[in-house]
mmCIF file of C-alpha atoms and ligand atoms in Angstrom:
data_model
loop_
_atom_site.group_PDB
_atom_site.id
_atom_site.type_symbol
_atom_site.label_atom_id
_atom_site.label_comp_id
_atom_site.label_asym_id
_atom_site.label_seq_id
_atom_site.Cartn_x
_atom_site.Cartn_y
_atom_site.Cartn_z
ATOM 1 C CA UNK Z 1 8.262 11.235 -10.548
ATOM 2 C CA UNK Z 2 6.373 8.264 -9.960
ATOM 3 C CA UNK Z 3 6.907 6.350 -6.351
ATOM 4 C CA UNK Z 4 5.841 3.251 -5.308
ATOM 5 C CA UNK Z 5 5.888 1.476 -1.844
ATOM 6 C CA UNK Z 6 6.684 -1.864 -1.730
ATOM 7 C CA UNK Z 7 5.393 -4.073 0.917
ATOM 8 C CA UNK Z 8 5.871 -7.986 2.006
ATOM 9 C CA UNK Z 9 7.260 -9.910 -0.574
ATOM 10 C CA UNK Z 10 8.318 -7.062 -2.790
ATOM 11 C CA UNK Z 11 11.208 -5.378 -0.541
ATOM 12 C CA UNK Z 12 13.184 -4.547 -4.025
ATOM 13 C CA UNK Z 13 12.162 -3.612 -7.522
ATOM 14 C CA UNK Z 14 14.048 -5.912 -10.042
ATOM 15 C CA UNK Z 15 13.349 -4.072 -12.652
ATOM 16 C CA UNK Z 16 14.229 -0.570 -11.529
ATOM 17 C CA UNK Z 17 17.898 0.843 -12.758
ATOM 18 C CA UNK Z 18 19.142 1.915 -9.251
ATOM 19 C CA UNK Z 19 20.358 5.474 -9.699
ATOM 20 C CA UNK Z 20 21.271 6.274 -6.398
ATOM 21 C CA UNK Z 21 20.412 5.802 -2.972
ATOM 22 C CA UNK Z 22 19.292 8.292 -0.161
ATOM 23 C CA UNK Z 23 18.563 8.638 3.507
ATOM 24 C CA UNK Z 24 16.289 11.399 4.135
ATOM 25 C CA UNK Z 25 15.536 12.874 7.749
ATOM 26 C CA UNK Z 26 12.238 14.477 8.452
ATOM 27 C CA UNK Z 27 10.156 16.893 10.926
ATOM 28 C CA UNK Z 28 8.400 13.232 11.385
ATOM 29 C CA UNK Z 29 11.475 10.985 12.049
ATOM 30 C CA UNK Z 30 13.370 8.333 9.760
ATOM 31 C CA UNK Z 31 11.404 6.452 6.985
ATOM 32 C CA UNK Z 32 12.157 3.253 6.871
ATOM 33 C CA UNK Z 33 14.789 2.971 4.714
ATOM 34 C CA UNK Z 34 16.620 4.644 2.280
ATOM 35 C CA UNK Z 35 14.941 5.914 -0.795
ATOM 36 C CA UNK Z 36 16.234 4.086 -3.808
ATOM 37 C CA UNK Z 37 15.568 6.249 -7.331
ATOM 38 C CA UNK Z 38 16.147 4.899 -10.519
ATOM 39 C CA UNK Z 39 14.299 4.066 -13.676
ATOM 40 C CA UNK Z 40 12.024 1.799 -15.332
ATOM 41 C CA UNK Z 41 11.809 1.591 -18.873
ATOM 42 C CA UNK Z 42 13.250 5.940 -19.177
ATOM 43 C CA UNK Z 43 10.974 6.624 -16.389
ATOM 44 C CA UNK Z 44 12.268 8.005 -12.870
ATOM 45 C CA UNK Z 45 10.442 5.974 -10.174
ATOM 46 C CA UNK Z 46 11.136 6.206 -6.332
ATOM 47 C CA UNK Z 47 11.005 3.418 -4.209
ATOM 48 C CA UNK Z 48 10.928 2.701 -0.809
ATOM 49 C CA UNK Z 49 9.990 -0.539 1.246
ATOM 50 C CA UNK Z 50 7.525 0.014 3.326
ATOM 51 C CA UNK Z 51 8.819 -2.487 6.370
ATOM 52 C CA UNK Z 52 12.537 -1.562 5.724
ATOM 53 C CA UNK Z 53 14.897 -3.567 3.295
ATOM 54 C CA UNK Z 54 15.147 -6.355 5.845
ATOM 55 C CA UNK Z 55 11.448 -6.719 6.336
ATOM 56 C CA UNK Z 56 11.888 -5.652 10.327
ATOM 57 C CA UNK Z 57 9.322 -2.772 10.756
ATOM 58 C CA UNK Z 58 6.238 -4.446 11.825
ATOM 59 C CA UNK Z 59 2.961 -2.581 10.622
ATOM 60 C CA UNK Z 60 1.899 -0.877 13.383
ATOM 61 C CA UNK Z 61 5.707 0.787 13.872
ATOM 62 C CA UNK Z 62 5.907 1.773 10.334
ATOM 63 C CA UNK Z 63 6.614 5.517 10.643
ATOM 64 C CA UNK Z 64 3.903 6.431 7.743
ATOM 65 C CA UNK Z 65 4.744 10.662 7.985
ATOM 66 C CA UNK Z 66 8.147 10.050 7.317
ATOM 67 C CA UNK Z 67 7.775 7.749 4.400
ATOM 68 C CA UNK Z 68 4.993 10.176 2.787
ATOM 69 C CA UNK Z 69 6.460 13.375 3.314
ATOM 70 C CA UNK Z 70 10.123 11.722 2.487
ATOM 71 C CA UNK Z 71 8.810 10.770 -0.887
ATOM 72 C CA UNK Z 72 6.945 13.795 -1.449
ATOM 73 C CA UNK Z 73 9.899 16.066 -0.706
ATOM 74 C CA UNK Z 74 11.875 13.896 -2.895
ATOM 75 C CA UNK Z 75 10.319 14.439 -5.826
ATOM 76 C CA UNK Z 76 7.562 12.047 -5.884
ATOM 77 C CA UNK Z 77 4.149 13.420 -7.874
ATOM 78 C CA UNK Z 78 2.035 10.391 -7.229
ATOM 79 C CA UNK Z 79 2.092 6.931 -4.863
ATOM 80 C CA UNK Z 80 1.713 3.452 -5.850
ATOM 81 C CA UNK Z 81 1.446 1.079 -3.211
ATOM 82 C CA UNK Z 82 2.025 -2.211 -3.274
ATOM 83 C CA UNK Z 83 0.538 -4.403 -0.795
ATOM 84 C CA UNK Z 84 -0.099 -7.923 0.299
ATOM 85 C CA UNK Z 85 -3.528 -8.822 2.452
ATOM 86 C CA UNK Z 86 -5.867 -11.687 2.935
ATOM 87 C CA UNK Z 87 -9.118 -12.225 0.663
ATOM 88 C CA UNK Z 88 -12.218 -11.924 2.639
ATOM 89 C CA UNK Z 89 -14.896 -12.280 -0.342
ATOM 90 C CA UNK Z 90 -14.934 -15.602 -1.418
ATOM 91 C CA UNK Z 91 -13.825 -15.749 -5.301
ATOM 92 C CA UNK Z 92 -10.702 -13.428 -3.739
ATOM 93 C CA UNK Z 93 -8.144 -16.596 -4.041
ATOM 94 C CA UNK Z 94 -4.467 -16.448 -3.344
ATOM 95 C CA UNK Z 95 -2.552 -14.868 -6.467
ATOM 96 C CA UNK Z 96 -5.442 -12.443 -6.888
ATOM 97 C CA UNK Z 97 -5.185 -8.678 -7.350
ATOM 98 C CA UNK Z 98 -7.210 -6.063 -6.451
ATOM 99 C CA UNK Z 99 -6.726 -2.138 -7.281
ATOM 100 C CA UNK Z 100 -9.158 -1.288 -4.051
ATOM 101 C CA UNK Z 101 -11.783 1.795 -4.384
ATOM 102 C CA UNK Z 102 -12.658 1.555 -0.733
ATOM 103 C CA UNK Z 103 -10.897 1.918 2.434
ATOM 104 C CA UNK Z 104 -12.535 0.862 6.379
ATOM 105 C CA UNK Z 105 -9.937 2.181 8.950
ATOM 106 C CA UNK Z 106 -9.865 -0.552 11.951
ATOM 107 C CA UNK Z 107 -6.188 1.090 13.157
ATOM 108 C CA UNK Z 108 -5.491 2.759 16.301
ATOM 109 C CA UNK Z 109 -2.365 4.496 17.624
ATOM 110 C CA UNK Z 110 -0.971 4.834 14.699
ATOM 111 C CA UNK Z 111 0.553 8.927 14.016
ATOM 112 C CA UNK Z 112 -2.248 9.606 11.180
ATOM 113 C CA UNK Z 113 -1.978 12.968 10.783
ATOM 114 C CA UNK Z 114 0.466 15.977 9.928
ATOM 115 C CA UNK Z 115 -1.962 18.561 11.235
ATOM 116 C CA UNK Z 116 -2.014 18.611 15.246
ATOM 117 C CA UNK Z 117 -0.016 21.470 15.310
ATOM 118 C CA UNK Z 118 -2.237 22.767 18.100
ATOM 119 C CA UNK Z 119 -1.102 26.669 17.202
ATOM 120 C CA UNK Z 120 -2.688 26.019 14.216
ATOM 121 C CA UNK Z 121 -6.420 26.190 12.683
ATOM 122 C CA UNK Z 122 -7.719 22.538 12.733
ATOM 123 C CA UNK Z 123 -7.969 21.099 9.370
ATOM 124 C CA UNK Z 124 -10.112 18.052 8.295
ATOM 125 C CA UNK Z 125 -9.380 16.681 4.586
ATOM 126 C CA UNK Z 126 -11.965 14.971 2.363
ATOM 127 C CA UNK Z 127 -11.483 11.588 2.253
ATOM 128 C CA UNK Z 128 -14.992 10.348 0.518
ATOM 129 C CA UNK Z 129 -12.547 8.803 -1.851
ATOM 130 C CA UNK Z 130 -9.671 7.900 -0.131
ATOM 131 C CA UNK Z 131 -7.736 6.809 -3.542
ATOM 132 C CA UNK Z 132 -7.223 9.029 -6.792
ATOM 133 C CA UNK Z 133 -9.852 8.127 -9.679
ATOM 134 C CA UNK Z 134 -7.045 8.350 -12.373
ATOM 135 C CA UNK Z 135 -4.305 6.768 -10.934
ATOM 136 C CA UNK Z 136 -6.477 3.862 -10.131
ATOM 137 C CA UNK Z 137 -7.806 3.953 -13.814
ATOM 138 C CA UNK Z 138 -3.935 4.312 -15.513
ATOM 139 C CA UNK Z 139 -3.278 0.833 -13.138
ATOM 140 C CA UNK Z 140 -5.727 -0.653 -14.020
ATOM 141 C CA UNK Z 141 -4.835 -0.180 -17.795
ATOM 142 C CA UNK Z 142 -1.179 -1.036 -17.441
ATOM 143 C CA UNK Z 143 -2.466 -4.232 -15.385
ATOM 144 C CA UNK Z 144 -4.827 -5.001 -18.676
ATOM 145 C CA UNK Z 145 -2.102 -4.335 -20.964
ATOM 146 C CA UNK Z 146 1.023 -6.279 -18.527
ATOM 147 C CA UNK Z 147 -1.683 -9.190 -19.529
ATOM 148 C CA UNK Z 148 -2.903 -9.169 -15.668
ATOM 149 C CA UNK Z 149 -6.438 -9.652 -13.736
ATOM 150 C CA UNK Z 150 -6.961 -7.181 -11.652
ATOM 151 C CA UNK Z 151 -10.370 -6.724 -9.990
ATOM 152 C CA UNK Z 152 -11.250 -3.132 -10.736
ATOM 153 C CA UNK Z 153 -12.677 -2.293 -6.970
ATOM 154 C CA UNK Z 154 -12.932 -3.683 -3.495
ATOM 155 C CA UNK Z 155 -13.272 -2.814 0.047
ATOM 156 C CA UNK Z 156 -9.954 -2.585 1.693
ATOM 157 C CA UNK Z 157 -10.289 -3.130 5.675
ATOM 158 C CA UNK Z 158 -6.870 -1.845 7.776
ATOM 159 C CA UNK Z 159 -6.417 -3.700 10.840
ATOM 160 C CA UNK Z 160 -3.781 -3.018 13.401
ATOM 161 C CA UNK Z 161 -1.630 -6.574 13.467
ATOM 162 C CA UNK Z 162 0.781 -7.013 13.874
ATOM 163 C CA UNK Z 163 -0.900 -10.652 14.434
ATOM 164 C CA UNK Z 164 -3.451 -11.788 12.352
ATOM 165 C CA UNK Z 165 -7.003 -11.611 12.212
ATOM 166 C CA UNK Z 166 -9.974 -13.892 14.231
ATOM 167 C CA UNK Z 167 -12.646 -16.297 12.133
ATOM 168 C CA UNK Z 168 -14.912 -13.852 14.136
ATOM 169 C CA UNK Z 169 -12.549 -10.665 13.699
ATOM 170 C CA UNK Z 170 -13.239 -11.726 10.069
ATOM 171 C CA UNK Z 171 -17.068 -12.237 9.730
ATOM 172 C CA UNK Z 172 -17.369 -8.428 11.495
ATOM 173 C CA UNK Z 173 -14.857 -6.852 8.590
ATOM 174 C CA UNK Z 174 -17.504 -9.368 5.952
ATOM 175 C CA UNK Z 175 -20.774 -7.648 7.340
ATOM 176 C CA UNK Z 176 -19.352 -4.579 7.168
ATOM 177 C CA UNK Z 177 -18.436 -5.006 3.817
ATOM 178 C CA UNK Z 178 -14.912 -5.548 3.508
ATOM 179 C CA UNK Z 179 -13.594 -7.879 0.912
ATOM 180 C CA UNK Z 180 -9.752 -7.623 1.481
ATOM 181 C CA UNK Z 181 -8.070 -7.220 4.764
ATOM 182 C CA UNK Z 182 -4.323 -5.578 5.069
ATOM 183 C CA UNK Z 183 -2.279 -3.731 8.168
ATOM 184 C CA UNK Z 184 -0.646 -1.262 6.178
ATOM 185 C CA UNK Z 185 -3.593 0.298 4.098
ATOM 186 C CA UNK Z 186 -3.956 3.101 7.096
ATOM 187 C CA UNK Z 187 -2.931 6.049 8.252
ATOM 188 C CA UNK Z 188 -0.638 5.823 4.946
ATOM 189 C CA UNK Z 189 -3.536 6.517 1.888
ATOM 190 C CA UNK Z 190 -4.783 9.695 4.254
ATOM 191 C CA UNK Z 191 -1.249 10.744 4.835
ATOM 192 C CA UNK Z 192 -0.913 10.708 1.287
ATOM 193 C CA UNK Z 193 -4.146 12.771 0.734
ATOM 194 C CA UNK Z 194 -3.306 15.361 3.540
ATOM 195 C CA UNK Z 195 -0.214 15.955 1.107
ATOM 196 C CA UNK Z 196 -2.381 16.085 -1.832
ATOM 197 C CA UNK Z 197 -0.322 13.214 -3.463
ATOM 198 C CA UNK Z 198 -2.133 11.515 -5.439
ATOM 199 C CA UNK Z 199 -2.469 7.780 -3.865
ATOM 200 C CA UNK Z 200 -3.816 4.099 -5.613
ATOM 201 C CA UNK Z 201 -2.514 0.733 -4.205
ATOM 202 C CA UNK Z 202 -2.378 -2.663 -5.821
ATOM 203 C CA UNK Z 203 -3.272 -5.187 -2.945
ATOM 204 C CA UNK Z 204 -1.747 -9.180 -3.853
ATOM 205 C CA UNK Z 205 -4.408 -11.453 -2.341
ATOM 206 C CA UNK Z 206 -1.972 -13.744 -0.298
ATOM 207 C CA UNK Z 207 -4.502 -16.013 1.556
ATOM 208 C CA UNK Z 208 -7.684 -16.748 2.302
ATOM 209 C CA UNK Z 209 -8.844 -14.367 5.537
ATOM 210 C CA UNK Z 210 -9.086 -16.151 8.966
ATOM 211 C CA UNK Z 211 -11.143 -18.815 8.991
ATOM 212 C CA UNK Z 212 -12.132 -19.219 5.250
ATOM 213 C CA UNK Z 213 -11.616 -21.961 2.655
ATOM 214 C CA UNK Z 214 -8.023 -23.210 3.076
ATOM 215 C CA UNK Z 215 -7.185 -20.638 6.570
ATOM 216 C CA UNK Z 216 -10.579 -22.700 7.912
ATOM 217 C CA UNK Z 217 -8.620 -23.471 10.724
ATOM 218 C CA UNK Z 218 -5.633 -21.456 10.598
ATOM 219 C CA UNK Z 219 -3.177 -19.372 8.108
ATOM 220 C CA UNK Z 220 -0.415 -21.372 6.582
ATOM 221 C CA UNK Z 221 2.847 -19.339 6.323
ATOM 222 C CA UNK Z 222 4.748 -21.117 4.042
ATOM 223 C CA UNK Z 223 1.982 -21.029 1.495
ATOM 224 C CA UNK Z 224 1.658 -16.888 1.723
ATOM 225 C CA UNK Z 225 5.367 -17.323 0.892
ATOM 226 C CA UNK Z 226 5.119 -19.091 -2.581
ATOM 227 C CA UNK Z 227 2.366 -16.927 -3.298
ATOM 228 C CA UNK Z 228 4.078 -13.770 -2.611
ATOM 229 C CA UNK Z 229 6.876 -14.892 -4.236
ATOM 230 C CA UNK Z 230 4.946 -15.494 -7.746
ATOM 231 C CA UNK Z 231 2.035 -12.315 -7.537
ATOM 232 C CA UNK Z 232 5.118 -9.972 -7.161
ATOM 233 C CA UNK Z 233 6.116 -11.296 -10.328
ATOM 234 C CA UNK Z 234 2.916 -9.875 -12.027
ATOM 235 C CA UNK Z 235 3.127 -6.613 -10.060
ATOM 236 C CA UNK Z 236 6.592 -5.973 -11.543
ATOM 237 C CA UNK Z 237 4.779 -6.483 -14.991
ATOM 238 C CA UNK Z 238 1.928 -4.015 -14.048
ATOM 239 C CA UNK Z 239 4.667 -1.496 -12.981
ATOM 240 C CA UNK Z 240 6.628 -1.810 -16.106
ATOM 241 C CA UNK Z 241 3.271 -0.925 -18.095
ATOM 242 C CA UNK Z 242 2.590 2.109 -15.658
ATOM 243 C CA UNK Z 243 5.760 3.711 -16.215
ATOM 244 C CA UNK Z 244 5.769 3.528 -19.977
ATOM 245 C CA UNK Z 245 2.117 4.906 -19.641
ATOM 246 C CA UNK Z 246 3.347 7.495 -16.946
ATOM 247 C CA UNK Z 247 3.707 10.834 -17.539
ATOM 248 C CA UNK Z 248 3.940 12.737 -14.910
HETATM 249 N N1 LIG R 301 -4.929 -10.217 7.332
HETATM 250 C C1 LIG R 301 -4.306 -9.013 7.468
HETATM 251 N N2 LIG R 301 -3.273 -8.650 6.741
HETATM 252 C C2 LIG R 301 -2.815 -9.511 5.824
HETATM 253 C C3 LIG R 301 -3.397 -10.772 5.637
HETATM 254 C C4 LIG R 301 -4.515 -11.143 6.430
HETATM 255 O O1 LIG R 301 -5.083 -12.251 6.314
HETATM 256 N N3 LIG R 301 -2.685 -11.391 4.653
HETATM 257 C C5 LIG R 301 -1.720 -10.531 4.260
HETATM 258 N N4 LIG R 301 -1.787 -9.383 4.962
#
């Protein structure tokens, strides 16, 4: 079974039959919300919204373990996520998607790990390529088929939030070679890998990073919302094409 994590702007699949609704409990606390399974076009997809159905967890208070090892005990074989961040390299407009190859971890305090069981043998994953080279490549087919651009590749940078970034704070993530900028991209791919779930993400460009083009001198909210509102549009589109080319 196929899950994807929605983020802002897509807190509901509209074209997923809902099945049935769950609440789950974990060893790692409460997910944040209840897992909604259902189908898309025959296929059984999971789906949970990353900052709760009312859009109240901020990023940094996401509880990432639960939501991974909820979806994974669930049933889930493989993660989509879905999720909205500002374009750092210049031809990275609003309305843009990226399927990112690349992650820079700027997070801190988040839980990021399920081993610290200190009784335990430490254990360190590989994480030289933090998503999976096939689930990347079957999105970026149903995104060609759905009849939608998506940059094959980027540099996603994670940054705590819950406020957005500095012109400055921006530049830094630019030299280091970041050329999208999200909150949620961290601890959640590694979670995902420390499961073994296989883990792509879809990232919505939304606006222009701190302190470029149009956010020159500061983000404008209501724009992210019209463009949020329209991208998700496409990544319903992208999803439909996945499932009918999912089998998992
Ligand atoms: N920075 C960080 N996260 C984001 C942004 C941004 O500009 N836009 C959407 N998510």
């Amino acid at each position: 079974m196929l899950a994807i994590i929605g983020g802002s702007g897509l807190t509901q699949l509209a074209n997923l039959d809902v099945m049935r609704r769950e609440v789950v409990r974990t060893p790692f606390g409460e997910p944040s919300g209840a897992l909604t399974f259902g189908r898309v076009g025959g296929e059984a997809v999971v789906f949970l919204a990353r900052h709760g159905y009312g859009q109240t967890i901020p990023p940094h208070m996401v509880n990432y373990r639960a939501n991974i090892w909820a979806l994974q005990h669930a049933g889930a074989a493989k993660v989509i996520s879905v999720a909205s961040v500002g374009g750092i390299r210049a031809d990275l407009h609003p309305g843009a998607m990226v399927v990112p190859h690349q992650i820079i971890d700027y997070t801190w305090g988040r839980k990021a790990t399920y081993f610290e069981d200190t009784e335990r043998p430490v254990v360190h994953i590989d994480f030289t390529e933090p998503y999976d080279a096939r689930l990347r490549h079957t999105l970026l087919e149903s995104a060609k088929t759905a009849g939608v651009d998506a940059l094959d590749g980027g540099v996603y940078a994670a940054t705590q939030g819950p406020r957005l970034e500095t012109a400055a704070e921006i530049n830094r993530l630019e030299r280091d070679g970041a050329d999208i900028v999200g909150m949620t991209g961290m601890p959640e791919a590694a979670l995902a890998r420390e499961l073994k779930l296989p883990y792509a993400a879809i990232a919505v460009v939304a606006n222009h990073a701190a302190g470029r083009a149009d956010s020159a001198q500061a983000i404008h909210f209501t724009q992210i919302d019209a463009t949020l509102r329209q991208a998700m549009g496409q990544v319903r589109r992208v999803i439909d094409e996945l499932c009918r080319n999912s089998r998992p």
